[in-house]
Amino acid sequence: MINLALPKGRLGMKIFSLLSDAGYFFPEMNDDTRKLFFEDTGHNLRCFWVKPFDVPVYVERGVADIGIAGKDILMEREPDIYELSDLKAGKCIIASAGKIDFIDEPSRTLRVATEFPNITRKFYAQKGRETDIITLRGSLELAPVLGLSDVIVDIVETGTTLRENNLHVIEKVAEISARLTANKSAYHFKGEAIKEIIRRITQ
Ligand code: PRP
């Protein structure tokens, strides 16, 4: 049996469709269920829904043999796991963004709100820019609007959320997409079964 950690939410639903299109079938899974795990016994695949940020935790500790995580989460957490395949789903960017009339004054500490403090710290450290990083858990676009921060570092997919809150992209930080990751020892012992899943969902 291969255990697969799926990220709850938009990306997870896209990956679930990829699995269904690849011929996996989960009789326990339907729109109304609140069940967090489900199996395709014919293909020896057990899936479970976890918070996107937690996928690498399950994989690193071996509770999941494999997991689907956004590159943003892998960059932020830097887990000790294998990143095996770019699934090319959930494509977006991480970018810095601010109010249209914001002018950066390099002599002042830049206040940055983000869900990704490590990515943000590294990005500005490379530029030698001093920052005060404010870690939030969502609705980041409010921060510059209300004056909590000068800019944000956040996921931008369609750009709609920025536009509707009168913000714009200042700089791209990284390109993001979904990655299939594996626990290192599981990949050693179950490598063939894992490769078969990758082959099916990427063909
Ligand atoms: C993400 C991100 C932006 C939005 C960008 O938030 O934090 O707010 O999506 O998407 P867009 O460019 O297509 O508008 P999400 O919806 O995941 O919720 P969150 O605010 O709880 O992070």
Short mmCIF file of C-alpha atoms and ligand atoms in Angstrom, two decimals:
data_model
loop_
_atom_site.label_atom_id
_atom_site.label_comp_id
_atom_site.label_asym_id
_atom_site.label_seq_id
_atom_site.Cartn_x
_atom_site.Cartn_y
_atom_site.Cartn_z
CA MET A 1 0.00 0.00 0.00
CA ILE A 2 1.26 3.49 -0.91
CA ASN A 3 0.10 6.35 1.36
CA LEU A 4 -0.41 9.66 -0.42
CA ALA A 5 -0.89 13.01 1.38
CA LEU A 6 -3.05 15.39 -0.65
CA PRO A 7 -3.36 19.12 0.10
CA LYS A 8 -6.92 20.14 1.03
CA GLY A 9 -8.33 22.86 -1.19
CA ARG A 10 -8.07 24.02 -4.82
CA LEU A 11 -4.79 22.25 -5.63
CA GLY A 12 -5.90 19.04 -3.93
CA MET A 13 -9.08 18.90 -6.02
CA LYS A 14 -7.01 19.32 -9.22
CA ILE A 15 -4.76 16.45 -8.16
CA PHE A 16 -7.79 14.33 -7.26
CA SER A 17 -9.05 14.87 -10.83
CA LEU A 18 -5.63 13.84 -12.19
CA LEU A 19 -5.84 10.62 -10.15
CA SER A 20 -9.38 9.92 -11.39
CA ASP A 21 -8.36 10.59 -15.01
CA ALA A 22 -5.42 8.21 -14.50
CA GLY A 23 -7.86 5.40 -13.62
CA TYR A 24 -7.75 5.47 -9.82
CA PHE A 25 -11.14 4.98 -8.22
CA PHE A 26 -12.11 5.78 -4.64
CA PRO A 27 -15.60 4.46 -3.81
CA GLU A 28 -15.64 6.28 -0.42
CA MET A 29 -15.03 9.67 -2.02
CA ASN A 30 -18.02 11.87 -2.89
CA ASP A 31 -18.93 15.57 -2.72
CA ASP A 32 -20.71 15.28 0.66
CA THR A 33 -18.20 13.27 2.60
CA ARG A 34 -16.11 14.70 5.43
CA LYS A 35 -13.96 11.59 5.50
CA LEU A 36 -10.26 12.49 5.50
CA PHE A 37 -8.90 9.24 4.03
CA PHE A 38 -9.98 6.98 1.21
CA GLU A 39 -8.55 4.00 -0.65
CA ASP A 40 -8.30 2.46 -4.08
CA THR A 41 -7.75 -1.11 -2.89
CA GLY A 42 -7.32 -2.40 -6.46
CA HIS A 43 -4.31 -0.11 -6.98
CA ASN A 44 -3.04 -0.27 -3.38
CA LEU A 45 -3.29 3.51 -2.98
CA ARG A 46 -4.52 5.19 0.22
CA CYS A 47 -4.99 8.98 0.14
CA PHE A 48 -5.57 11.45 2.93
CA TRP A 49 -6.39 15.16 3.01
CA VAL A 50 -4.09 17.36 5.08
CA LYS A 51 -3.55 21.12 5.33
CA PRO A 52 -1.29 22.15 2.42
CA PHE A 53 1.45 23.44 4.77
CA ASP A 54 1.49 20.08 6.59
CA VAL A 55 2.07 17.81 3.56
CA PRO A 56 5.90 17.85 3.96
CA VAL A 57 5.55 16.99 7.67
CA TYR A 58 3.63 13.78 6.85
CA VAL A 59 6.11 12.88 4.10
CA GLU A 60 9.27 13.68 6.07
CA ARG A 61 8.09 11.56 9.01
CA GLY A 62 7.12 8.67 6.73
CA VAL A 63 3.41 8.59 7.60
CA ALA A 64 2.90 9.39 3.94
CA ASP A 65 5.17 7.65 1.40
CA ILE A 66 4.46 10.41 -1.09
CA GLY A 67 2.74 13.79 -0.99
CA ILE A 68 1.68 16.61 -3.28
CA ALA A 69 2.91 20.02 -2.20
CA GLY A 70 3.21 23.42 -3.82
CA LYS A 71 6.78 24.55 -4.49
CA ASP A 72 6.02 27.54 -2.22
CA ILE A 73 5.56 25.24 0.77
CA LEU A 74 8.70 23.24 -0.07
CA MET A 75 10.73 26.47 -0.37
CA GLU A 76 9.32 27.74 2.91
CA ARG A 77 9.75 24.56 4.98
CA GLU A 78 12.83 23.04 3.27
CA PRO A 79 11.92 19.48 4.34
CA ASP A 80 14.37 16.59 4.04
CA ILE A 81 12.39 14.73 1.36
CA TYR A 82 12.72 13.96 -2.36
CA GLU A 83 11.07 16.28 -4.87
CA LEU A 84 10.43 13.83 -7.72
CA SER A 85 8.21 15.43 -10.30
CA ASP A 86 6.74 18.78 -11.37
CA LEU A 87 3.04 18.03 -11.95
CA LYS A 88 2.62 21.38 -13.78
CA ALA A 89 -0.66 21.92 -11.94
CA GLY A 90 -1.48 24.85 -9.66
CA LYS A 91 0.85 27.18 -11.54
CA CYS A 92 1.25 30.64 -10.00
CA ILE A 93 3.99 32.94 -8.75
CA ILE A 94 5.14 34.30 -5.43
CA ALA A 95 5.56 38.04 -5.76
CA SER A 96 6.05 41.16 -3.76
CA ALA A 97 3.15 43.58 -4.17
CA GLY A 98 2.14 46.94 -2.88
CA LYS A 99 -0.14 49.94 -3.36
CA ILE A 100 0.08 51.55 -6.78
CA ASP A 101 1.51 54.76 -5.28
CA PHE A 102 4.00 53.05 -2.96
CA ILE A 103 7.56 54.31 -3.43
CA ASP A 104 10.28 52.33 -1.69
CA GLU A 105 12.66 54.41 0.41
CA PRO A 106 15.81 52.21 0.73
CA SER A 107 17.09 53.99 3.83
CA ARG A 108 13.98 52.86 5.78
CA THR A 109 13.26 49.32 7.01
CA LEU A 110 10.73 47.73 4.65
CA ARG A 111 7.70 46.26 6.46
CA VAL A 112 6.66 43.06 4.67
CA ALA A 113 3.56 41.00 5.50
CA THR A 114 3.65 37.38 4.35
CA GLU A 115 2.69 33.78 4.99
CA PHE A 116 6.22 32.85 3.87
CA PRO A 117 8.71 34.38 6.32
CA ASN A 118 11.67 32.20 5.26
CA ILE A 119 11.22 32.81 1.53
CA THR A 120 10.76 36.52 2.23
CA ARG A 121 13.81 36.77 4.51
CA LYS A 122 16.03 35.11 1.89
CA PHE A 123 14.66 37.18 -0.99
CA TYR A 124 15.38 40.51 0.68
CA ALA A 125 18.67 39.33 2.26
CA GLN A 126 19.99 38.61 -1.27
CA LYS A 127 19.22 42.21 -2.14
CA GLY A 128 20.76 43.49 1.08
CA ARG A 129 17.42 45.08 2.03
CA GLU A 130 16.57 45.45 5.70
CA THR A 131 13.06 44.18 6.50
CA ASP A 132 10.60 43.88 9.33
CA ILE A 133 8.70 40.67 8.48
CA ILE A 134 5.12 40.38 9.73
CA THR A 135 3.80 36.81 9.50
CA LEU A 136 0.06 36.49 8.78
CA ARG A 137 -2.24 33.57 7.95
CA GLY A 138 -4.21 34.83 4.93
CA SER A 139 -6.02 37.97 3.72
CA LEU A 140 -2.58 39.49 3.21
CA GLU A 141 -3.86 42.08 0.76
CA LEU A 142 -5.35 43.95 3.71
CA ALA A 143 -1.94 44.67 5.23
CA PRO A 144 -0.77 47.46 2.87
CA VAL A 145 -4.31 48.80 2.49
CA LEU A 146 -4.66 49.25 6.26
CA GLY A 147 -1.04 50.36 6.77
CA LEU A 148 0.08 47.26 8.66
CA SER A 149 2.90 46.77 6.11
CA ASP A 150 4.48 48.56 3.15
CA VAL A 151 4.32 45.49 0.89
CA ILE A 152 3.30 41.83 0.92
CA VAL A 153 4.98 38.70 -0.40
CA ASP A 154 2.20 36.38 -1.50
CA ILE A 155 0.85 33.93 -4.07
CA VAL A 156 -0.48 35.56 -7.24
CA GLU A 157 -2.49 33.33 -9.57
CA THR A 158 -4.86 35.41 -11.72
CA GLY A 159 -3.97 38.76 -10.11
CA THR A 160 -7.65 39.41 -9.32
CA THR A 161 -7.22 39.71 -5.54
CA LEU A 162 -4.44 42.28 -5.96
CA ARG A 163 -6.40 44.28 -8.55
CA GLU A 164 -9.61 44.33 -6.51
CA ASN A 165 -7.68 45.69 -3.53
CA ASN A 166 -5.83 48.35 -5.57
CA LEU A 167 -2.46 46.61 -5.33
CA HIS A 168 0.00 45.55 -8.02
CA VAL A 169 2.97 43.22 -8.43
CA ILE A 170 6.32 44.88 -7.73
CA GLU A 171 8.67 41.94 -8.27
CA LYS A 172 8.45 38.21 -8.99
CA VAL A 173 10.07 36.12 -6.24
CA ALA A 174 9.56 32.56 -7.59
CA GLU A 175 7.52 30.42 -9.99
CA ILE A 176 5.33 27.85 -8.27
CA SER A 177 3.64 24.60 -9.27
CA ALA A 178 2.65 21.34 -7.60
CA ARG A 179 5.42 18.85 -6.89
CA LEU A 180 5.22 15.16 -6.15
CA THR A 181 7.45 14.48 -3.15
CA ALA A 182 8.54 11.25 -1.48
CA ASN A 183 9.84 10.11 1.87
CA LYS A 184 13.49 9.13 1.33
CA SER A 185 13.31 5.63 2.78
CA ALA A 186 9.89 4.91 1.23
CA TYR A 187 11.38 5.83 -2.16
CA HIS A 188 14.18 3.37 -1.50
CA PHE A 189 11.86 0.48 -0.57
CA LYS A 190 8.76 1.27 -2.67
CA GLY A 191 10.42 3.08 -5.59
CA GLU A 192 8.81 1.01 -8.34
CA ALA A 193 5.26 1.49 -7.00
CA ILE A 194 5.89 5.22 -6.56
CA LYS A 195 7.28 5.56 -10.11
CA GLU A 196 4.19 3.77 -11.43
CA ILE A 197 1.91 6.37 -9.78
CA ILE A 198 4.01 9.22 -11.22
CA ARG A 199 3.93 7.59 -14.67
CA ARG A 200 0.13 7.26 -14.54
CA ILE A 201 -0.65 10.79 -13.39
CA THR A 202 1.89 12.57 -15.61
CA GLN A 203 1.22 10.76 -18.90
C1 PRP B 1 -4.34 33.09 -2.33
C2 PRP B 1 -3.35 34.23 -2.15
C3 PRP B 1 -4.08 35.41 -2.73
C4 PRP B 1 -4.95 34.77 -3.81
C5 PRP B 1 -4.32 35.03 -5.16
O1 PRP B 1 -5.24 33.15 -1.28
O2 PRP B 1 -3.00 34.41 -0.79
O3 PRP B 1 -4.87 36.05 -1.75
O4 PRP B 1 -4.98 33.36 -3.57
O5 PRP B 1 -5.12 34.52 -6.19
P1 PRP B 1 -5.51 35.42 -7.45
O6 PRP B 1 -4.26 36.05 -7.97
O7 PRP B 1 -6.11 34.44 -8.44
O8 PRP B 1 -6.51 36.44 -6.99
P2 PRP B 1 -6.25 31.96 -0.97
O9 PRP B 1 -7.47 32.08 -1.79
O10 PRP B 1 -5.52 30.67 -1.08
O11 PRP B 1 -6.64 32.27 0.54
P3 PRP B 1 -5.81 32.88 1.77
O12 PRP B 1 -6.02 34.38 1.72
O13 PRP B 1 -6.48 32.25 2.94
O14 PRP B 1 -4.36 32.49 1.63
#
